[in-house]
mmCIF file of C-alpha atoms in Angstrom:
data_model
loop_
_atom_site.group_PDB
_atom_site.id
_atom_site.type_symbol
_atom_site.label_atom_id
_atom_site.label_comp_id
_atom_site.label_asym_id
_atom_site.label_seq_id
_atom_site.Cartn_x
_atom_site.Cartn_y
_atom_site.Cartn_z
ATOM 1 C CA MET A 20 16.253 73.180 3.318
ATOM 2 C CA LYS A 21 12.758 73.139 4.846
ATOM 3 C CA ILE A 22 9.758 75.243 3.769
ATOM 4 C CA LEU A 23 7.622 77.267 6.190
ATOM 5 C CA PHE A 24 4.483 78.199 4.245
ATOM 6 C CA ILE A 25 2.462 80.902 6.040
ATOM 7 C CA VAL A 26 -0.979 81.697 4.613
ATOM 8 C CA LEU A 27 -2.587 84.857 5.993
ATOM 9 C CA ASP A 28 -6.183 84.251 4.934
ATOM 10 C CA GLY A 29 -7.613 87.221 3.025
ATOM 11 C CA LEU A 30 -4.426 89.317 3.321
ATOM 12 C CA GLY A 31 -4.724 91.151 -0.012
ATOM 13 C CA ASP A 32 -6.696 94.403 0.039
ATOM 14 C CA ARG A 33 -7.276 97.709 -1.716
ATOM 15 C CA PRO A 34 -6.469 101.276 -0.571
ATOM 16 C CA CYS A 35 -8.743 102.358 2.293
ATOM 17 C CA ASN A 36 -9.843 105.926 3.079
ATOM 18 C CA SER A 37 -9.500 105.316 6.818
ATOM 19 C CA LEU A 38 -5.829 104.370 6.282
ATOM 20 C CA LYS A 39 -4.920 107.446 4.196
ATOM 21 C CA ASN A 40 -5.400 105.548 0.954
ATOM 22 C CA LYS A 41 -3.158 102.676 2.005
ATOM 23 C CA THR A 42 -4.026 98.998 2.316
ATOM 24 C CA PRO A 43 -3.979 97.444 5.806
ATOM 25 C CA LEU A 44 -0.751 95.599 4.895
ATOM 26 C CA ASP A 45 0.908 98.771 3.613
ATOM 27 C CA ALA A 46 -0.223 100.835 6.620
ATOM 28 C CA ALA A 47 0.786 98.231 9.212
ATOM 29 C CA LYS A 48 3.959 98.584 11.274
ATOM 30 C CA LYS A 49 5.480 95.186 10.565
ATOM 31 C CA PRO A 50 9.268 95.346 10.941
ATOM 32 C CA CYS A 51 9.713 91.570 10.782
ATOM 33 C CA MET A 52 7.815 91.073 7.517
ATOM 34 C CA ASP A 53 9.637 94.076 6.063
ATOM 35 C CA PHE A 54 12.970 92.569 7.139
ATOM 36 C CA LEU A 55 12.089 89.341 5.324
ATOM 37 C CA ALA A 56 11.053 91.352 2.247
ATOM 38 C CA ARG A 57 14.319 93.336 2.193
ATOM 39 C CA ASN A 58 16.344 90.172 2.480
ATOM 40 C CA GLY A 59 14.177 88.029 0.237
ATOM 41 C CA MET A 60 11.959 88.509 -2.788
ATOM 42 C CA ILE A 61 8.356 89.622 -3.219
ATOM 43 C CA GLY A 62 5.866 89.672 -6.069
ATOM 44 C CA SER A 63 2.199 89.403 -7.069
ATOM 45 C CA MET A 64 0.370 86.123 -7.509
ATOM 46 C CA THR A 65 -2.882 85.195 -9.235
ATOM 47 C CA ILE A 66 -4.653 82.467 -7.271
ATOM 48 C CA ILE A 67 -6.990 81.093 -9.969
ATOM 49 C CA SER A 68 -7.784 83.661 -12.662
ATOM 50 C CA LYS A 69 -8.621 87.332 -13.035
ATOM 51 C CA ASN A 70 -12.325 86.436 -13.216
ATOM 52 C CA ILE A 71 -12.619 84.086 -10.225
ATOM 53 C CA ALA A 72 -12.720 85.166 -6.587
ATOM 54 C CA PRO A 73 -11.587 81.948 -4.865
ATOM 55 C CA GLU A 74 -13.069 80.225 -1.876
ATOM 56 C CA SER A 75 -10.429 79.367 0.713
ATOM 57 C CA ASP A 76 -10.303 75.647 -0.098
ATOM 58 C CA GLN A 77 -9.889 76.384 -3.810
ATOM 59 C CA GLY A 78 -7.167 78.893 -2.969
ATOM 60 C CA MET A 79 -5.295 76.378 -0.838
ATOM 61 C CA LEU A 80 -5.396 73.712 -3.539
ATOM 62 C CA SER A 81 -4.054 76.202 -6.068
ATOM 63 C CA LEU A 82 -1.241 77.180 -3.667
ATOM 64 C CA LEU A 83 -0.355 73.488 -3.362
ATOM 65 C CA GLY A 84 0.052 73.313 -7.132
ATOM 66 C CA TYR A 85 -3.261 71.838 -8.310
ATOM 67 C CA ASP A 86 -5.288 72.790 -11.368
ATOM 68 C CA ILE A 87 -8.542 73.163 -9.476
ATOM 69 C CA PHE A 88 -10.674 72.751 -12.595
ATOM 70 C CA LYS A 89 -9.367 69.172 -12.734
ATOM 71 C CA THR A 90 -8.938 68.473 -9.008
ATOM 72 C CA TYR A 91 -11.674 70.273 -7.079
ATOM 73 C CA THR A 92 -14.785 68.210 -6.309
ATOM 74 C CA GLY A 93 -16.911 70.666 -4.326
ATOM 75 C CA ARG A 94 -16.977 72.275 -0.902
ATOM 76 C CA GLY A 95 -19.475 69.832 0.597
ATOM 77 C CA PRO A 96 -17.285 66.703 0.715
ATOM 78 C CA LEU A 97 -14.324 68.650 2.165
ATOM 79 C CA GLU A 98 -16.557 70.283 4.782
ATOM 80 C CA ALA A 99 -17.823 66.877 5.892
ATOM 81 C CA TYR A 100 -14.398 65.210 5.886
ATOM 82 C CA GLY A 101 -12.837 68.075 7.828
ATOM 83 C CA ASN A 102 -15.507 67.636 10.492
ATOM 84 C CA SER A 103 -14.841 63.875 10.759
ATOM 85 C CA ILE A 104 -18.077 62.916 9.012
ATOM 86 C CA LYS A 105 -17.630 59.640 7.171
ATOM 87 C CA ILE A 106 -18.268 59.863 3.437
ATOM 88 C CA LYS A 107 -19.748 56.871 1.651
ATOM 89 C CA LYS A 108 -19.722 56.082 -2.049
ATOM 90 C CA GLY A 109 -22.779 57.406 -3.845
ATOM 91 C CA GLN A 110 -23.525 60.203 -1.373
ATOM 92 C CA VAL A 111 -24.011 63.811 -2.468
ATOM 93 C CA ILE A 112 -22.814 66.239 0.197
ATOM 94 C CA ILE A 113 -23.707 69.931 0.305
ATOM 95 C CA ARG A 114 -22.316 72.705 2.518
ATOM 96 C CA CYS A 115 -25.032 74.587 4.450
ATOM 97 C CA ASN A 116 -25.170 77.928 6.280
ATOM 98 C CA PHE A 117 -27.792 79.197 8.692
ATOM 99 C CA ALA A 118 -28.612 82.749 7.542
ATOM 100 C CA THR A 119 -30.635 85.663 8.923
ATOM 101 C CA LEU A 120 -33.771 86.837 7.139
ATOM 102 C CA CYS A 121 -35.029 90.424 7.008
ATOM 103 C CA ASN A 122 -38.490 90.769 5.449
ATOM 104 C CA SER A 123 -38.018 87.400 3.731
ATOM 105 C CA LYS A 124 -34.651 88.463 2.298
ATOM 106 C CA ILE A 125 -31.174 87.352 3.342
ATOM 107 C CA HIS A 126 -29.153 89.972 5.185
ATOM 108 C CA HIS A 127 -25.796 89.015 3.686
ATOM 109 C CA ASN A 128 -23.383 90.698 6.087
ATOM 110 C CA ARG A 129 -20.775 89.015 8.259
ATOM 111 C CA ILE A 130 -21.760 91.352 11.109
ATOM 112 C CA ASN A 131 -24.883 89.203 11.362
ATOM 113 C CA ASP A 132 -23.020 85.902 11.685
ATOM 114 C CA ILE A 133 -23.818 85.790 15.413
ATOM 115 C CA GLU A 134 -27.493 86.361 14.628
ATOM 116 C CA SER A 135 -27.281 83.436 12.198
ATOM 117 C CA MET A 136 -25.953 81.079 14.858
ATOM 118 C CA PRO A 137 -28.696 78.504 15.387
ATOM 119 C CA SER A 138 -29.999 77.582 18.808
ATOM 120 C CA ARG A 139 -29.915 73.962 19.956
ATOM 121 C CA ASP A 140 -33.661 73.790 19.439
ATOM 122 C CA GLU A 141 -33.346 75.065 15.863
ATOM 123 C CA VAL A 142 -30.601 72.556 15.066
ATOM 124 C CA LYS A 143 -32.701 69.739 16.499
ATOM 125 C CA LYS A 144 -35.671 70.766 14.350
ATOM 126 C CA ILE A 145 -33.565 70.798 11.175
ATOM 127 C CA GLU A 146 -31.890 67.483 11.990
ATOM 128 C CA CYS A 147 -35.341 65.938 12.434
ATOM 129 C CA ILE A 148 -36.592 66.907 8.970
ATOM 130 C CA LYS A 149 -37.803 63.706 7.358
ATOM 131 C CA ILE A 150 -36.977 63.403 3.667
ATOM 132 C CA PRO A 151 -36.075 59.917 2.368
ATOM 133 C CA HIS A 152 -32.335 59.407 1.809
ATOM 134 C CA MET A 153 -31.489 62.859 3.215
ATOM 135 C CA LYS A 154 -29.902 63.935 6.511
ATOM 136 C CA PHE A 155 -28.626 67.245 7.910
ATOM 137 C CA LYS A 156 -25.641 67.401 10.264
ATOM 138 C CA LYS A 157 -24.544 70.524 12.131
ATOM 139 C CA THR A 158 -20.762 71.128 12.085
ATOM 140 C CA ILE A 159 -19.278 74.321 13.585
ATOM 141 C CA GLY A 160 -20.750 77.781 14.136
ATOM 142 C CA TYR A 161 -23.492 78.522 11.625
ATOM 143 C CA ARG A 162 -22.305 75.724 9.304
ATOM 144 C CA GLY A 163 -23.594 72.278 8.515
ATOM 145 C CA VAL A 164 -23.717 69.669 5.760
ATOM 146 C CA LEU A 165 -26.624 68.069 3.959
ATOM 147 C CA ILE A 166 -26.084 64.443 2.976
ATOM 148 C CA ILE A 167 -28.108 62.700 0.269
ATOM 149 C CA SER A 168 -27.559 58.940 0.449
ATOM 150 C CA LYS A 169 -28.921 58.140 -2.964
ATOM 151 C CA ASN A 170 -26.782 57.665 -6.042
ATOM 152 C CA LEU A 171 -27.595 61.026 -7.655
ATOM 153 C CA SER A 172 -25.679 63.608 -9.676
ATOM 154 C CA PRO A 173 -24.091 66.473 -7.673
ATOM 155 C CA ARG A 174 -24.200 68.864 -10.651
ATOM 156 C CA VAL A 175 -26.542 71.488 -9.210
ATOM 157 C CA SER A 176 -26.372 75.216 -8.549
ATOM 158 C CA ASN A 177 -26.067 76.956 -5.182
ATOM 159 C CA SER A 178 -29.017 78.451 -3.333
ATOM 160 C CA HIS A 179 -26.479 80.715 -1.578
ATOM 161 C CA PRO A 180 -26.578 84.037 -3.504
ATOM 162 C CA GLY A 181 -22.962 84.832 -2.598
ATOM 163 C CA TYR A 182 -21.351 81.986 -4.577
ATOM 164 C CA LYS A 183 -21.773 81.081 -8.237
ATOM 165 C CA VAL A 184 -20.621 77.878 -9.940
ATOM 166 C CA VAL A 185 -18.498 78.881 -12.944
ATOM 167 C CA LYS A 186 -16.979 75.659 -14.292
ATOM 168 C CA ASN A 187 -17.074 72.029 -13.180
ATOM 169 C CA PHE A 188 -17.233 72.354 -9.360
ATOM 170 C CA VAL A 189 -15.307 75.625 -9.137
ATOM 171 C CA THR A 190 -17.179 78.628 -7.747
ATOM 172 C CA THR A 191 -16.541 82.344 -7.530
ATOM 173 C CA ALA A 192 -17.454 84.521 -4.560
ATOM 174 C CA LEU A 193 -19.702 87.455 -5.481
ATOM 175 C CA PRO A 194 -19.444 91.001 -4.046
ATOM 176 C CA VAL A 195 -22.852 90.999 -2.354
ATOM 177 C CA ARG A 196 -22.009 91.859 1.260
ATOM 178 C CA ASN A 197 -24.182 94.294 3.217
ATOM 179 C CA ARG A 198 -27.152 93.822 0.904
ATOM 180 C CA LEU A 199 -30.569 92.237 1.175
ATOM 181 C CA LEU A 200 -30.714 89.303 -1.238
ATOM 182 C CA MET A 201 -33.158 86.691 -2.385
ATOM 183 C CA GLN A 202 -32.282 83.048 -1.861
ATOM 184 C CA LYS A 203 -31.835 81.264 -5.178
ATOM 185 C CA ASN A 204 -33.701 78.192 -6.297
ATOM 186 C CA VAL A 205 -31.390 75.213 -6.847
ATOM 187 C CA ILE A 206 -31.316 74.211 -10.502
ATOM 188 C CA PRO A 207 -29.755 71.142 -12.169
ATOM 189 C CA PHE A 208 -26.836 71.535 -14.572
ATOM 190 C CA GLU A 209 -27.658 68.218 -16.226
ATOM 191 C CA LYS A 210 -30.816 66.169 -16.638
ATOM 192 C CA LYS A 211 -29.831 63.452 -14.164
ATOM 193 C CA ALA A 212 -29.313 66.087 -11.444
ATOM 194 C CA GLY A 213 -32.989 67.044 -11.508
ATOM 195 C CA ALA A 214 -33.823 64.801 -8.549
ATOM 196 C CA THR A 215 -30.907 66.246 -6.567
ATOM 197 C CA ALA A 216 -32.122 69.820 -7.072
ATOM 198 C CA GLU A 217 -35.686 68.842 -6.189
ATOM 199 C CA MET A 218 -34.587 67.211 -2.913
ATOM 200 C CA ILE A 219 -32.449 70.194 -1.876
ATOM 201 C CA ASN A 220 -35.234 72.681 -2.652
ATOM 202 C CA ASN A 221 -37.653 70.525 -0.664
ATOM 203 C CA PHE A 222 -35.260 70.548 2.302
ATOM 204 C CA ILE A 223 -34.807 74.344 2.136
ATOM 205 C CA GLU A 224 -38.578 74.848 2.075
ATOM 206 C CA LYS A 225 -39.138 72.565 5.073
ATOM 207 C CA ALA A 226 -36.270 74.204 6.992
ATOM 208 C CA GLY A 227 -37.701 77.663 6.318
ATOM 209 C CA SER A 228 -41.061 76.656 7.759
ATOM 210 C CA LEU A 229 -39.358 75.538 10.998
ATOM 211 C CA LEU A 230 -36.973 78.468 11.514
ATOM 212 C CA LYS A 231 -38.005 81.926 12.707
ATOM 213 C CA ASN A 232 -36.294 84.725 10.750
ATOM 214 C CA LYS A 233 -33.683 82.295 9.434
ATOM 215 C CA THR A 234 -33.121 80.058 6.438
ATOM 216 C CA ILE A 235 -30.613 77.478 5.203
ATOM 217 C CA LEU A 236 -28.300 78.383 2.311
ATOM 218 C CA THR A 237 -26.686 75.588 0.295
ATOM 219 C CA ARG A 238 -23.585 75.460 -1.896
ATOM 220 C CA GLY A 239 -20.716 73.296 -3.095
ATOM 221 C CA ALA A 240 -22.494 70.002 -3.841
ATOM 222 C CA GLY A 241 -20.122 67.119 -4.540
ATOM 223 C CA ASN A 242 -20.080 63.335 -4.379
ATOM 224 C CA LYS A 243 -16.417 62.531 -3.798
ATOM 225 C CA LEU A 244 -13.239 63.831 -2.219
ATOM 226 C CA PRO A 245 -10.383 65.178 -4.341
ATOM 227 C CA VAL A 246 -7.448 62.866 -5.015
ATOM 228 C CA LEU A 247 -4.322 64.602 -3.694
ATOM 229 C CA ARG A 248 -0.652 63.694 -3.777
ATOM 230 C CA ASN A 249 1.246 62.471 -0.737
ATOM 231 C CA MET A 250 2.740 65.312 1.331
ATOM 232 C CA LYS A 251 3.673 63.285 4.395
ATOM 233 C CA SER A 252 6.801 65.394 4.886
ATOM 234 C CA TRP A 253 4.539 68.298 5.877
ATOM 235 C CA THR A 254 2.812 69.412 9.078
ATOM 236 C CA ILE A 255 -0.336 71.541 8.876
ATOM 237 C CA LEU A 256 -1.691 73.953 11.484
ATOM 238 C CA ALA A 257 -4.994 75.451 10.330
ATOM 239 C CA ASP A 258 -8.111 77.101 11.733
ATOM 240 C CA MET A 259 -10.855 75.748 9.519
ATOM 241 C CA PRO A 260 -12.157 72.224 8.742
ATOM 242 C CA VAL A 261 -11.722 72.465 4.952
ATOM 243 C CA GLU A 262 -8.015 73.289 5.220
ATOM 244 C CA ILE A 263 -7.602 70.488 7.757
ATOM 245 C CA ALA A 264 -9.418 68.156 5.331
ATOM 246 C CA ILE A 265 -6.973 69.021 2.542
ATOM 247 C CA GLY A 266 -4.100 68.407 4.951
ATOM 248 C CA LYS A 267 -5.480 64.996 5.919
ATOM 249 C CA LEU A 268 -6.085 63.990 2.306
ATOM 250 C CA SER A 269 -2.489 64.983 1.545
ATOM 251 C CA LYS A 270 -1.229 62.763 4.405
ATOM 252 C CA MET A 271 0.133 65.807 6.234
ATOM 253 C CA LYS A 272 0.662 65.596 9.971
ATOM 254 C CA VAL A 273 -2.280 67.527 11.452
ATOM 255 C CA VAL A 274 -1.439 69.439 14.625
ATOM 256 C CA LYS A 275 -4.045 71.426 16.555
ATOM 257 C CA LYS A 276 -3.443 75.132 16.028
ATOM 258 C CA PRO A 277 -3.411 77.209 19.222
ATOM 259 C CA LYS A 278 -5.077 80.629 19.254
ATOM 260 C CA ASN A 279 -2.067 82.212 20.952
ATOM 261 C CA LEU A 280 0.489 83.344 18.357
ATOM 262 C CA LYS A 281 3.508 82.808 20.606
ATOM 263 C CA ALA A 282 2.362 79.235 21.274
ATOM 264 C CA LEU A 283 1.880 78.786 17.522
ATOM 265 C CA SER A 284 5.447 79.906 16.827
ATOM 266 C CA ASP A 285 6.746 77.437 19.416
ATOM 267 C CA ILE A 286 4.955 74.551 17.668
ATOM 268 C CA VAL A 287 6.249 75.705 14.274
ATOM 269 C CA LYS A 288 9.844 75.760 15.550
ATOM 270 C CA LYS A 289 9.392 72.245 16.912
ATOM 271 C CA GLU A 290 7.771 70.816 13.753
ATOM 272 C CA ILE A 291 10.165 72.475 11.279
ATOM 273 C CA LYS A 292 13.023 70.369 12.656
ATOM 274 C CA ASN A 293 11.614 67.324 10.854
ATOM 275 C CA ASN A 294 8.896 68.548 8.477
ATOM 276 C CA ASN A 295 7.936 71.327 6.141
ATOM 277 C CA VAL A 296 5.167 73.347 7.818
ATOM 278 C CA TYR A 297 1.955 74.863 6.407
ATOM 279 C CA VAL A 298 0.270 77.464 8.646
ATOM 280 C CA GLN A 299 -3.105 79.077 7.979
ATOM 281 C CA ILE A 300 -4.126 82.136 10.046
ATOM 282 C CA LYS A 301 -7.776 83.146 9.587
ATOM 283 C CA THR A 302 -8.000 86.285 11.768
ATOM 284 C CA ILE A 303 -7.573 89.026 9.191
ATOM 285 C CA ASP A 304 -10.047 87.551 6.693
ATOM 286 C CA ALA A 305 -12.867 87.815 9.225
ATOM 287 C CA LEU A 306 -12.061 91.519 9.739
ATOM 288 C CA SER A 307 -12.123 92.114 5.980
ATOM 289 C CA HIS A 308 -15.603 90.599 5.783
ATOM 290 C CA ARG A 309 -16.705 93.090 8.439
ATOM 291 C CA ASN A 310 -15.139 96.088 6.652
ATOM 292 C CA LYS A 311 -12.722 96.758 9.521
ATOM 293 C CA PRO A 312 -9.525 98.023 7.806
ATOM 294 C CA VAL A 313 -8.001 99.589 10.932
ATOM 295 C CA GLU A 314 -8.579 96.397 12.915
ATOM 296 C CA LYS A 315 -7.163 94.361 10.009
ATOM 297 C CA MET A 316 -4.040 96.535 10.053
ATOM 298 C CA LYS A 317 -3.696 95.979 13.813
ATOM 299 C CA ALA A 318 -4.160 92.214 13.357
ATOM 300 C CA ILE A 319 -1.326 92.185 10.802
ATOM 301 C CA GLU A 320 0.835 94.081 13.304
ATOM 302 C CA ASP A 321 -0.061 91.527 15.985
ATOM 303 C CA ILE A 322 0.925 88.624 13.712
ATOM 304 C CA ASP A 323 4.212 90.368 12.916
ATOM 305 C CA LYS A 324 5.016 91.106 16.568
ATOM 306 C CA ASN A 325 3.938 87.841 18.168
ATOM 307 C CA PHE A 326 4.438 85.249 15.412
ATOM 308 C CA ILE A 327 6.741 86.364 12.585
ATOM 309 C CA SER A 328 9.263 87.801 15.070
ATOM 310 C CA ASN A 329 9.641 84.367 16.644
ATOM 311 C CA ILE A 330 10.125 82.373 13.420
ATOM 312 C CA LYS A 331 12.073 84.710 11.128
ATOM 313 C CA ASP A 332 15.468 83.465 12.318
ATOM 314 C CA ILE A 333 14.816 79.738 11.817
ATOM 315 C CA LYS A 334 17.864 78.284 10.077
ATOM 316 C CA ASN A 335 17.931 76.376 6.762
ATOM 317 C CA THR A 336 14.329 77.289 6.008
ATOM 318 C CA ALA A 337 12.642 79.093 3.128
ATOM 319 C CA ILE A 338 9.849 81.233 4.597
ATOM 320 C CA VAL A 339 6.819 81.982 2.424
ATOM 321 C CA ILE A 340 4.204 84.552 3.456
ATOM 322 C CA THR A 341 1.177 84.964 1.222
ATOM 323 C CA ALA A 342 -2.619 84.559 1.062
ATOM 324 C CA ASP A 343 -5.143 82.120 -0.363
ATOM 325 C CA HIS A 344 -7.162 85.030 -1.785
ATOM 326 C CA SER A 345 -7.655 88.758 -1.396
ATOM 327 C CA THR A 346 -10.528 90.069 0.730
ATOM 328 C CA PRO A 347 -10.821 93.829 0.200
ATOM 329 C CA CYS A 348 -12.524 95.535 3.129
ATOM 330 C CA ASN A 349 -14.639 97.736 0.874
ATOM 331 C CA LEU A 350 -16.069 94.641 -0.850
ATOM 332 C CA MET A 351 -16.496 92.669 2.389
ATOM 333 C CA SER A 352 -16.007 89.641 0.149
ATOM 334 C CA HIS A 353 -13.305 87.629 -1.585
ATOM 335 C CA SER A 354 -11.994 89.079 -4.834
ATOM 336 C CA SER A 355 -9.918 87.919 -7.784
ATOM 337 C CA ASP A 356 -7.240 90.549 -7.033
ATOM 338 C CA PRO A 357 -3.689 89.136 -7.065
ATOM 339 C CA VAL A 358 -2.187 88.503 -3.634
ATOM 340 C CA PRO A 359 1.271 89.646 -2.526
ATOM 341 C CA PHE A 360 3.813 86.931 -1.764
ATOM 342 C CA LEU A 361 7.134 86.986 0.042
ATOM 343 C CA ILE A 362 9.887 84.361 -0.083
ATOM 344 C CA TYR A 363 12.798 84.587 2.336
ATOM 345 C CA GLY A 364 15.711 82.203 2.001
ATOM 346 C CA LEU A 365 16.086 82.626 -1.736
ATOM 347 C CA LYS A 366 18.008 85.212 -3.709
ATOM 348 C CA LYS A 367 17.563 88.795 -2.579
ATOM 349 C CA GLY A 368 15.323 91.119 -4.588
ATOM 350 C CA THR A 369 14.929 94.898 -4.580
ATOM 351 C CA ALA A 370 11.939 95.494 -2.269
ATOM 352 C CA LYS A 371 12.260 97.415 0.988
ATOM 353 C CA THR A 372 8.839 96.659 2.462
ATOM 354 C CA PHE A 373 6.062 94.075 2.037
ATOM 355 C CA SER A 374 2.815 95.377 0.536
ATOM 356 C CA GLU A 375 0.551 94.886 -2.453
ATOM 357 C CA ARG A 376 1.951 98.002 -4.146
ATOM 358 C CA LYS A 377 5.597 97.083 -3.593
ATOM 359 C CA ALA A 378 4.878 93.534 -4.786
ATOM 360 C CA ARG A 379 3.472 94.886 -8.057
ATOM 361 C CA GLU A 380 6.430 97.243 -8.499
ATOM 362 C CA THR A 381 8.936 94.367 -8.532
ATOM 363 C CA GLY A 382 7.411 93.112 -11.778
ATOM 364 C CA LEU A 383 7.521 89.508 -10.510
ATOM 365 C CA LYS A 384 4.167 87.952 -11.395
ATOM 366 C CA ILE A 385 3.359 84.271 -10.977
ATOM 367 C CA HIS A 386 0.384 81.917 -10.755
ATOM 368 C CA ALA A 387 -0.259 80.178 -7.440
ATOM 369 C CA THR A 388 0.305 76.758 -8.986
ATOM 370 C CA SER A 389 3.942 77.646 -9.710
ATOM 371 C CA LEU A 390 4.917 78.809 -6.208
ATOM 372 C CA LEU A 391 5.907 75.451 -4.732
ATOM 373 C CA LYS A 392 7.549 74.465 -8.013
ATOM 374 C CA MET A 393 9.719 77.561 -7.695
ATOM 375 C CA LEU A 394 10.782 76.384 -4.244
ATOM 376 C CA TRP A 395 11.224 72.692 -5.091
ATOM 377 C CA GLN A 396 12.644 72.688 -8.604
ATOM 378 C CA ASN A 397 14.278 76.007 -9.452
ATOM 379 C CA THR A 398 17.401 75.743 -7.336
ATOM 380 C CA LYS A 399 18.842 78.807 -9.086
ATOM 381 C CA TYR A 400 16.642 80.888 -6.784
ATOM 382 C CA PHE A 401 18.328 79.582 -3.635
ATOM 383 C CA LYS A 402 21.179 81.448 -1.998
#
């Protein structure tokens, strides 16, 4: 039996006034997901802990069964690797965002992402900043990476006010959307990281002097890639570089993901003949960050109609539908809320529809790290 693992990025939500106190998933007309729920099993799943709102890469690693406090090595190295930037031993790599300023404060709202997109001239100016052993590289959209080619410690804080380091390299997203915020000074977590923090702060200051109404936010410093187990029997189709990086490091077959959902389902049906398949769909997370619950509901309906409908009848396959984290529209940010999960192809449960509320009502509660183990090891669950 094969596994089709579908991750709807940011699926979990909270009741919304504009949806008559329902979540987008609960309010959506999704006959195919509901069919899978009626004929499968659903429950609630904690991604990391009740106190940590995961980043997407941390969420994915947890879904793949890793203890991220032991495995995760920072967002920076994954961001670089996923964008085909070669990583050398001794480098410290930091994820960067271009951000909009309003009266010297950061307007932290995804609506302003387009305003934060740098021009070619701005990128050129930042790439030409001269600091010994340091180089900036633009990646996609408003993102980039900062590379320090000097054997320094990566144990520093984030200047990005929306993400806080909580333990080792693991961060939590903070509910700070739609607010004006001050950029944070980078501080070292250990004495030997003092030079690292000083270099990053120097770069941020120089970048700020070159950009008009923008700044550079930094987070996720790391100096190595995570060591992941071999998953060469899997194919991955994902939207974002960090998920692609995790797929590559796991020896998965990386296939370019089309934007068209029907085309995506065709590729899935082709790949599932020989491999397990991991699919990440980003669309609904972006709508959550913009506080668009009605549009999020419609996006879920679109996924159900044009993707799930085409894959639900695949034979000899366990179908998993879940999320890497919750992104409640009213927060406009990731949260630590449990995510709903659905497994079709195992023993039938009692649910009639797929939603956060119905998932809680089943009483089935698991941690993300146990999901694949349930599929691989606990054969008693299979029909």
